[in-house]
Coordinates of C-alpha atoms in Angstrom, one line a residue:
X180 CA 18.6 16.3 18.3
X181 CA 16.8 17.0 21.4
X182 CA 13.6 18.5 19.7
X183 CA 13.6 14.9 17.1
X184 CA 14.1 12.4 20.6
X185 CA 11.3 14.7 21.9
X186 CA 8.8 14.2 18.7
X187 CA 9.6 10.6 19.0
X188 CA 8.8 10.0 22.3
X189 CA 5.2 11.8 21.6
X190 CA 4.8 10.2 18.2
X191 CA 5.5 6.5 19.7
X192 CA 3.1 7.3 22.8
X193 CA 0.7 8.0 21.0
X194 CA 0.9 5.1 18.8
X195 CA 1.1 2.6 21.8
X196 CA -2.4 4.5 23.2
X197 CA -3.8 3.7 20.2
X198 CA -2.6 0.5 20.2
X199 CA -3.7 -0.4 23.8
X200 CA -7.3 1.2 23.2
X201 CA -7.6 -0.7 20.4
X202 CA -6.9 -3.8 21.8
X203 CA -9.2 -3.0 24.8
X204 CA -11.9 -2.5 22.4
X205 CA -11.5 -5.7 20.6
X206 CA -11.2 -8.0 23.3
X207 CA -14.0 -6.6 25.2
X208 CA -16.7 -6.5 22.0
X209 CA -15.7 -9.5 20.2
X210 CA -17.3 -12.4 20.6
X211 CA -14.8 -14.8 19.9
X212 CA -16.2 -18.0 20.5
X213 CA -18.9 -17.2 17.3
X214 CA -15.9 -15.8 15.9
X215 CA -13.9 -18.9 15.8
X216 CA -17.0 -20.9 14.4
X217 CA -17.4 -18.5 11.7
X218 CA -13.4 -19.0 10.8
X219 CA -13.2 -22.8 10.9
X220 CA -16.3 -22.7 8.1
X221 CA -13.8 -20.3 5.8
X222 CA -12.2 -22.3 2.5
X223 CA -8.7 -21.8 3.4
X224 CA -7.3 -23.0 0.8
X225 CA -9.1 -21.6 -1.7
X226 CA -9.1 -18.2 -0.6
X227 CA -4.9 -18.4 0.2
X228 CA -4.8 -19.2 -3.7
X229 CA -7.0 -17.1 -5.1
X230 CA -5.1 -14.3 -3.2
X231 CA -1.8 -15.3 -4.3
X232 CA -2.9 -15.2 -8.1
X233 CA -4.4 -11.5 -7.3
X234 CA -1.3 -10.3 -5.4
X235 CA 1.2 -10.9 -7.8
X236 CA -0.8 -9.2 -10.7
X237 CA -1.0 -6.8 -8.2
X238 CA 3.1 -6.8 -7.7
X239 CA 3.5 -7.0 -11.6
X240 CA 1.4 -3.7 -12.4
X241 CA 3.5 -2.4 -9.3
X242 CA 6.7 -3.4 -10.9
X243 CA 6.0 -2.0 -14.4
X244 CA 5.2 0.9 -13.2
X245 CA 8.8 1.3 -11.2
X246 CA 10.1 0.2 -14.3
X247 CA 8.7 3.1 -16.2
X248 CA 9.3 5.7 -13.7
X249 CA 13.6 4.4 -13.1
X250 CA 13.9 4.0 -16.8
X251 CA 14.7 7.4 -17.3
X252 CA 17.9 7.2 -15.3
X253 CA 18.9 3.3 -16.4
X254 CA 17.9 2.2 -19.7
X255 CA 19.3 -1.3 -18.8
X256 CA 17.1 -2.2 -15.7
X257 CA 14.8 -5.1 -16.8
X258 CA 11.7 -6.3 -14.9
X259 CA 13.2 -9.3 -13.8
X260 CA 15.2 -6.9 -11.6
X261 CA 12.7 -5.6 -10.2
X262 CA 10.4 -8.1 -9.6
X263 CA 11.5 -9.6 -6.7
X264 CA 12.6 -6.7 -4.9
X265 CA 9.4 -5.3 -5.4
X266 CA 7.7 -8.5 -3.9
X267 CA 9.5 -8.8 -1.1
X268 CA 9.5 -4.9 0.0
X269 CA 5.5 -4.5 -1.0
X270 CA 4.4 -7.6 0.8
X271 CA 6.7 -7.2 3.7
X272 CA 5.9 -3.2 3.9
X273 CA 2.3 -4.4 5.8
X274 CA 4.7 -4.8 9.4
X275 CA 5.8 -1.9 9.2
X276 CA 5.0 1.6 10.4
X277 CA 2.6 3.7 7.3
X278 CA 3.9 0.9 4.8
X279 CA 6.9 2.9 5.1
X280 CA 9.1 -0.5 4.5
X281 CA 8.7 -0.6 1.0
X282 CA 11.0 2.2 0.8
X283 CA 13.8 -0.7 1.4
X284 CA 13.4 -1.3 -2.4
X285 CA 15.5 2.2 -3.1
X286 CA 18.6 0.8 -0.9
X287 CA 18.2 -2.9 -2.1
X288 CA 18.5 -1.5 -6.1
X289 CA 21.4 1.1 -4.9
X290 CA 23.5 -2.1 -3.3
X291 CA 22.7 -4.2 -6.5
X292 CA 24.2 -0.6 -8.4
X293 CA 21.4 -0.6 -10.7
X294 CA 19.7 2.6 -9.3
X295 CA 21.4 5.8 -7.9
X296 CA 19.4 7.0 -4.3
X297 CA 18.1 10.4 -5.1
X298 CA 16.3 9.3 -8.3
X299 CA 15.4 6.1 -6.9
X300 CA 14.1 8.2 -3.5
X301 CA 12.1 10.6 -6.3
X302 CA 10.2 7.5 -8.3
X303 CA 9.4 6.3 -5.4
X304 CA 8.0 9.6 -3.8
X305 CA 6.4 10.0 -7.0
X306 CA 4.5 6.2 -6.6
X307 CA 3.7 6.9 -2.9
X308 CA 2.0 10.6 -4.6
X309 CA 0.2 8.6 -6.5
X310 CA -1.2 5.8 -4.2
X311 CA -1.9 8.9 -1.4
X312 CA -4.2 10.4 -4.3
X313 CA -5.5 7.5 -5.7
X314 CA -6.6 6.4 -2.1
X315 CA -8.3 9.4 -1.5
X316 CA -10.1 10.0 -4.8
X317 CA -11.4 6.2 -4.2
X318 CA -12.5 7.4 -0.5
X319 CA -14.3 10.5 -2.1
X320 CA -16.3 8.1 -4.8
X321 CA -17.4 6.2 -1.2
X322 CA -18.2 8.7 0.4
X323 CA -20.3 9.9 -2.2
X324 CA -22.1 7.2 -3.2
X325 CA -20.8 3.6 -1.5
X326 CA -21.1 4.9 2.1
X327 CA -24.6 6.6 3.4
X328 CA -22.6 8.8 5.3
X329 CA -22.3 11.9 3.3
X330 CA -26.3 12.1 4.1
X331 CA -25.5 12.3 8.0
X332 CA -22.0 14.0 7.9
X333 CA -22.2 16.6 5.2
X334 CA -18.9 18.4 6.1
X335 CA -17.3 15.5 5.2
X336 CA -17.4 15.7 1.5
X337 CA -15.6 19.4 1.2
X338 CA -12.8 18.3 3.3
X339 CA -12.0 15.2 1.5
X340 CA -12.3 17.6 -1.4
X341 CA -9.2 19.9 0.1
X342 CA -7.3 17.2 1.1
X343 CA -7.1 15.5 -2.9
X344 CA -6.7 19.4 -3.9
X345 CA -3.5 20.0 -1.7
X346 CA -2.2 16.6 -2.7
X347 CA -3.0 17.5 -6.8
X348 CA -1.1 20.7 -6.1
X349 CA 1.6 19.1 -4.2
X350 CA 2.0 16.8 -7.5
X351 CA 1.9 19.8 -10.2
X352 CA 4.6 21.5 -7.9
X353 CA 7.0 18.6 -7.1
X354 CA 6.0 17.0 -10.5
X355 CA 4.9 18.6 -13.3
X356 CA 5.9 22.2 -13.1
X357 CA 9.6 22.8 -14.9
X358 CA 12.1 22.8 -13.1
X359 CA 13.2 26.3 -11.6
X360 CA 16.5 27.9 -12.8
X361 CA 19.2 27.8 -10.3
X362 CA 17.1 24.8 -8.0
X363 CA 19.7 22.6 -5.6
X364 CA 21.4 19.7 -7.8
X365 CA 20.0 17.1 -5.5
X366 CA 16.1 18.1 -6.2
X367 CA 17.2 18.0 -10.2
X368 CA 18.6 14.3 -9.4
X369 CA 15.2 13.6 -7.1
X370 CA 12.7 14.8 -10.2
X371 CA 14.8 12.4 -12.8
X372 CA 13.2 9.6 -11.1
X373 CA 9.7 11.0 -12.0
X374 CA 10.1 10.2 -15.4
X375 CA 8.6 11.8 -18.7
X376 CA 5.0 12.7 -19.1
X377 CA 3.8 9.6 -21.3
X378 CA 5.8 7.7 -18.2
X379 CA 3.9 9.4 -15.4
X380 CA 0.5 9.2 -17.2
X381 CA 1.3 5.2 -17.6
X382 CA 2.1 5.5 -14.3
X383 CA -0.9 6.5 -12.6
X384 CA -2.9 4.6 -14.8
X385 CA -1.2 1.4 -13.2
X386 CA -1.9 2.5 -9.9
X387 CA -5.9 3.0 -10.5
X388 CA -5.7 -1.1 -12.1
X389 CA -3.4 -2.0 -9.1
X390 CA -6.0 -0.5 -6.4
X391 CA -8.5 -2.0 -8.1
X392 CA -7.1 -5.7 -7.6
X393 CA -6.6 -4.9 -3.8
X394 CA -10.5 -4.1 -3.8
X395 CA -10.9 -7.4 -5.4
X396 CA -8.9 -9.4 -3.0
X397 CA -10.9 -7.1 -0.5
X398 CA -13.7 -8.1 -1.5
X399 CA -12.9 -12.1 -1.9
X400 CA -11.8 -12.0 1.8
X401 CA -15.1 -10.5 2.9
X402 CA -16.7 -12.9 0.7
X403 CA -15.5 -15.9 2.4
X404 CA -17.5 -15.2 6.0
X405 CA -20.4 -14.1 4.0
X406 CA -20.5 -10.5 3.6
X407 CA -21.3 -9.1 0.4
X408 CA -20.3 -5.7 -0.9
X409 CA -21.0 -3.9 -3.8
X410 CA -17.3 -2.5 -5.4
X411 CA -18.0 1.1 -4.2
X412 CA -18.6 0.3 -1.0
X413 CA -15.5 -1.7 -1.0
X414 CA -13.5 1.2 -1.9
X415 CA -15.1 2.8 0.5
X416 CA -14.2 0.4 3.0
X417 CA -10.7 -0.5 1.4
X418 CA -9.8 3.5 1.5
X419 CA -10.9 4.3 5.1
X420 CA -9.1 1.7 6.2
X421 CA -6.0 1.9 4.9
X422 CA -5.7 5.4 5.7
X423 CA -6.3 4.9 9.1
X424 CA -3.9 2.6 9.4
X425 CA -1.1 4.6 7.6
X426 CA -2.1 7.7 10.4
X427 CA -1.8 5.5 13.3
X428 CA 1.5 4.7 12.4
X429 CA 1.4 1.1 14.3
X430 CA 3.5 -1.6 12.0
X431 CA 0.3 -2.9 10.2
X432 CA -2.2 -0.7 11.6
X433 CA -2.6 -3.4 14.2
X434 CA -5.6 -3.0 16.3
X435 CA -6.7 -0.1 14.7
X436 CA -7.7 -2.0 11.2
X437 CA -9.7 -4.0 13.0
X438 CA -11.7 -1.4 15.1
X439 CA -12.4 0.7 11.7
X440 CA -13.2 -2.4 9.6
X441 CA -15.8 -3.3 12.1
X442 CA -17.4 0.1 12.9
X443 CA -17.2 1.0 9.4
X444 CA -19.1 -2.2 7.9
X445 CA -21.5 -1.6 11.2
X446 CA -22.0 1.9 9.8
X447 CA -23.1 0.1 6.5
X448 CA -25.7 -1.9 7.9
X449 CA -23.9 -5.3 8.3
X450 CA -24.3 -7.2 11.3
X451 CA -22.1 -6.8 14.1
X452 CA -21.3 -10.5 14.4
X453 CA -20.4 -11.2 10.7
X454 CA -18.3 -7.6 10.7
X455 CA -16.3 -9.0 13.5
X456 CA -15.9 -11.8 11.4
X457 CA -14.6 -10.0 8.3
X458 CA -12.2 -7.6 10.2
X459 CA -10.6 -10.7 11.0
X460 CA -10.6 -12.1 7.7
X461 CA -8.8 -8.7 6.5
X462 CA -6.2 -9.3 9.1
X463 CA -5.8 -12.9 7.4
X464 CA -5.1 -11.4 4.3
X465 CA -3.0 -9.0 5.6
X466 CA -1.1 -12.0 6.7
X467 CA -1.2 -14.0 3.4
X468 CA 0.0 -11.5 1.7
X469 CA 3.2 -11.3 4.1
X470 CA 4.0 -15.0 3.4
X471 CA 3.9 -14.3 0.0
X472 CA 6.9 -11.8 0.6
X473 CA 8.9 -14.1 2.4
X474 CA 8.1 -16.5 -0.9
X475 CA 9.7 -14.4 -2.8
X476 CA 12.5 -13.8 -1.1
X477 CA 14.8 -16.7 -3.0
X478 CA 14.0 -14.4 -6.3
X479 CA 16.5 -11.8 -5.1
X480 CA 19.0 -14.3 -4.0
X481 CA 18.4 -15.9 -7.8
X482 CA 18.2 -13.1 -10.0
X483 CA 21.8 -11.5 -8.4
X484 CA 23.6 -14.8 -8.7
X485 CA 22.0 -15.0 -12.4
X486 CA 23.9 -11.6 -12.9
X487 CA 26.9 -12.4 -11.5
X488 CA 27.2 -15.0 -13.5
X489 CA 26.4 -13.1 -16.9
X490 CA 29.2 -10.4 -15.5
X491 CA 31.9 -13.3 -15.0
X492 CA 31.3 -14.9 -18.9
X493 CA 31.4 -11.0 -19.9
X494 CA 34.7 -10.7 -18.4
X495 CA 36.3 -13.6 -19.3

């Protein structure tokens, strides 16, 4: 107990250096006069829309794809089920520490009784597997080819290389390897959340079209202060960024976001001025994207009373 309030205590410090470092850095580089011109000439509108529309294709693919992995274990969960829950935890998972919020989804199914924990717990490993390799296989396409910086940092490239590798191996042995005679009943119940193969390969093939509608709304939000990206440098950009937020382990990589979006697109040649501009844009999103969760919050309120209802007319 000690040894955990211990790991805390460093884990949290660290965090709030982080934090307070990057805030020092921001205030002290940003000009934020220009920076409010360049805001008030953004379409608001337009841009809150158009990410709206993107996001919840985004939140469908994610859906489906929890749908494929839990049927396995419950024939009778629908996407309408889903849906909502999966909106609210995904949108809302941005304020917290390494997106781990979305998590909430698990417990919010079990309450409803329309998902046991352990399987839910092992789709939803298996969907955070798949994001973690995703992400990185996106960030070694960048590097390659969207960034410049496998010229100047050579050792770059073989280490992003070993980092997929242990996460590929991590999947066969968690994943696709058969299960081990005599293995602990609660791993069995954790891998009958992975689903079946066709399931899995359906699976990850949702997550490469689902990252590829954040790069899109990516993209659109760096669009609207005037800085224009090709796709692989967006992945490039998308993929460090999000990875150094979920290391930094502050609720939205707050502060830390900012500082990489700004060197990175720097590093890429844009002007420093305009990538002040779209770090803050990026944080806009970020922000969009959690009103949209709180917008859907009346479809989990909706959908229960719906089967309530259904339940009561059964029993009478």
């Amino acid at each position: 107990m000690l040894r955990l309030t211990i790991i805390r205590l460093i884990v949290g410090s660290g965090a709030g250096l982080v934090l307070v470092a990057s805030f020092w850095y921001l205030a002290t580089t940003i000009d934020w006069p220009l920076l409010q011109s360049q805001l008030q000439e953004v379409a608001w509108l337009r841009f809150i829309v158009l990410i709206w529309l993107i996001q919840v294709l985004y939140l469908i693919l994610r859906t489906v794809r929890l749908l494929l992995l839990v049927r396995n274990v419950n024939s009778d969960i629908g996407f309408l089920d889903l849906y909502g829950i999966t909106g609210v935890t995904v949108c809302l998972a941005l304020l917290t520490p390494g997106q781990s919020g979305e998590a909430m989804k698990i417990e919010l199914l079990k309450r409803r009784g329309l998902l046991n924990r352990l399987p839910g717990l092992g789709a939803f490993a298996l969907e955070r597997l798949y994001d973690l390799i995703v992400i990185a296989l996106i960030g070694l396409m960048g590097l390659l080819f969207g960034s410049g910086l496998a010229v100047r940092y050579s050792t770059l490239v073989p280490w992003t290389c070993a980092l997929i590798g242990v996460g590929v191996v991590i999947f066969y042995l968690l994943v696709l390897r058969d299960p081990i005679q005599g293995q602990p009943q609660w791993l069995m119940a954790l891998r009958t959340g992975s689903g079946r193969p066709v399931t899995r390969t359906l699976a990850l093939a949702l997550t490469i079209c689902s990252w590829w509608l954040v790069a899109l709304t990516w993209q659109l939000s760096l669009d609207a202060v005037g800085i224009s990206l090709t796709l692989l440098q967006t992945l490039w950009l998308m993929a460090l960024v999000t990875l150094a937020t979920l290391a930094s382990l502050i609720p939205g990589g707050l502060g830390v976001a900012e500082v990489v979006t700004m060197v990175a697109l720097t590093d890429m040649g844009i002007d420093p001025t305009a990538a002040q501009a779209g770090a803050m844009m990026l944080r806009a999103y970020a922000l969009v994207i959690v009103l949209l969760g709180f917008l859907h919050l009346p479809l989990i309120s909706l959908r229960r009373s719906y089967t309530m209802g259904i339940s009561d007319d059964s029993a009478h």
